[in-house]
Amino acid sequence: MKNLSVTLESYNDQNIFAKILRGEISCKKIYEDSYALAFYDVFPKAAAHALVIPKKPYVCFDGFITQASDDEITGFFKAVGKTIELLGVAEEGFRLVSNSGEHGGQEVPHFHVHIMGGEKLS
Ligand code: 5GP
């Protein structure tokens, strides 16, 4: 996998999602467990648009998949599944996206996945 030169050491704990995790900024929560927090995107790009973030400080997918424990990875993706269920988009379909790094258009440097659905996406 391409090394994006993004490591735990480069994590900026002042990013918006770190502030949401610390409770310094509010969010509309969908699901939470010890591995992950899921909440609605504040600027939704679909009728249903959720974000799921790990509780620990990983910058992007590359850092998460190479540095997180197997338990964290499993726990995170189970939380993604739970969020899809709670959003009610499983039956009609949805889009799962993770923007990573500069070329991927990642804006918030805390690893996250987008779940978009609730309508037919272009
Ligand atoms: P990225 O481009 O990094 O993959 O996506 C970041 C997402 O975070 C964007 O869809 C943006 O709308 C969302 N976002 C940015 N700031 C906030 C915030 O303060 N609260 C919530 N709930 N979402 C945010």
XYZ file of C-alpha atoms and ligand atoms in Angstrom:
146
model
C 0.000 0.000 0.000
C 1.236 3.480 -0.844
C 2.741 5.244 2.154
C 0.979 8.591 2.453
C 3.589 9.804 4.966
C 0.764 10.218 7.433
C 1.507 8.627 10.776
C 0.145 8.745 14.280
C 2.977 11.199 15.055
C 1.562 13.670 12.546
C -1.956 13.540 13.996
C -3.268 17.023 14.756
C -5.507 16.796 17.821
C -7.083 20.164 16.970
C -8.986 18.735 13.987
C -12.787 18.964 14.056
C -13.385 15.245 14.636
C -10.925 15.164 17.560
C -12.936 18.015 19.077
C -16.169 16.085 18.510
C -14.651 13.022 20.223
C -13.645 15.160 23.220
C -17.143 16.679 23.370
C -15.834 20.183 22.601
C -18.035 20.382 19.488
C -21.464 18.800 19.360
C -22.660 16.308 16.781
C -25.876 14.515 15.944
C -24.935 11.061 17.141
C -26.192 7.899 15.431
C -24.129 5.208 17.158
C -21.238 4.918 19.600
C -19.241 2.093 21.146
C -15.705 1.705 22.480
C -14.225 1.611 18.962
C -16.160 4.182 16.983
C -18.512 7.141 16.885
C -21.044 7.667 14.085
C -22.832 10.957 13.464
C -24.588 12.892 10.711
C -22.471 14.960 8.313
C -23.156 18.637 8.983
C -23.141 19.355 5.188
C -24.973 16.291 3.823
C -24.316 15.309 0.195
C -27.178 12.783 0.178
C -30.567 12.398 1.848
C -28.839 10.223 4.449
C -25.170 11.041 5.085
C -23.314 9.679 8.097
C -19.669 9.730 9.127
C -18.040 6.982 11.170
C -14.741 7.680 12.955
C -12.501 5.506 15.116
C -12.067 6.617 18.725
C -8.278 6.468 18.410
C -6.222 9.083 16.526
C -5.555 7.764 13.023
C -5.109 10.343 10.284
C -6.302 8.334 7.293
C -7.107 4.831 6.030
C -3.436 3.970 5.494
C -2.525 4.779 9.099
C -5.572 2.990 10.430
C -5.110 -0.250 8.521
C -1.364 -0.467 9.200
C -1.303 0.652 12.850
C -4.639 -0.322 14.424
C -5.011 -3.691 16.161
C -7.152 -6.433 14.641
C -9.743 -5.793 17.386
C -9.897 -2.096 16.525
C -10.259 -2.790 12.800
C -12.982 -5.370 13.367
C -14.726 -3.165 15.943
C -14.626 -0.164 13.633
C -16.116 -1.975 10.636
C -18.780 -3.613 12.791
C -19.712 -0.073 13.918
C -19.932 0.949 10.244
C -22.330 -1.962 9.708
C -24.393 -0.996 12.732
C -24.606 2.593 11.467
C -25.786 1.404 8.032
C -28.486 -0.598 9.817
C -29.540 2.366 12.001
C -29.634 4.713 8.972
C -32.052 2.285 7.344
C -30.207 2.251 4.012
C -29.102 -1.393 3.835
C -32.026 -2.678 1.799
C -32.084 -0.049 -0.966
C -28.349 0.491 -1.101
C -25.748 3.063 -0.131
C -22.264 4.333 -0.926
C -19.301 3.797 1.413
C -16.412 6.239 0.822
C -13.178 7.123 2.554
C -11.261 10.102 1.179
C -7.578 9.733 1.944
C -4.819 12.332 1.739
C -4.435 15.242 -0.619
C -5.259 13.435 -3.861
C -8.259 11.766 -2.217
C -9.667 15.137 -1.210
C -9.587 14.428 2.531
C -10.486 17.592 4.439
C -10.570 16.416 8.035
C -7.339 14.632 9.075
C -8.951 12.009 11.304
C -9.728 8.749 9.463
C -13.426 8.442 8.654
C -15.820 6.745 6.299
C -18.830 8.378 4.707
C -22.079 6.414 4.393
C -24.388 8.016 1.830
C -27.825 6.828 0.798
C -31.498 7.459 1.264
C -31.872 8.312 -2.440
C -30.481 7.168 -5.814
C -26.959 8.617 -5.986
C -25.422 9.976 -9.201
P -13.595 14.546 4.001
O -13.550 15.484 2.837
O -12.478 14.821 4.983
O -13.671 13.114 3.593
O -14.988 14.819 4.717
C -15.138 15.559 5.875
C -16.624 15.701 6.109
O -16.793 16.253 7.395
C -17.338 16.625 5.119
O -18.360 15.900 4.448
C -17.913 17.733 6.003
O -19.207 18.128 5.606
C -17.923 17.087 7.381
N -17.758 18.021 8.485
C -16.864 19.052 8.558
N -16.973 19.697 9.729
C -17.971 19.048 10.417
C -18.546 19.258 11.710
O -18.165 20.155 12.472
N -19.545 18.411 12.085
C -19.976 17.400 11.261
N -20.964 16.620 11.730
N -19.451 17.172 10.044
C -18.459 18.000 9.626
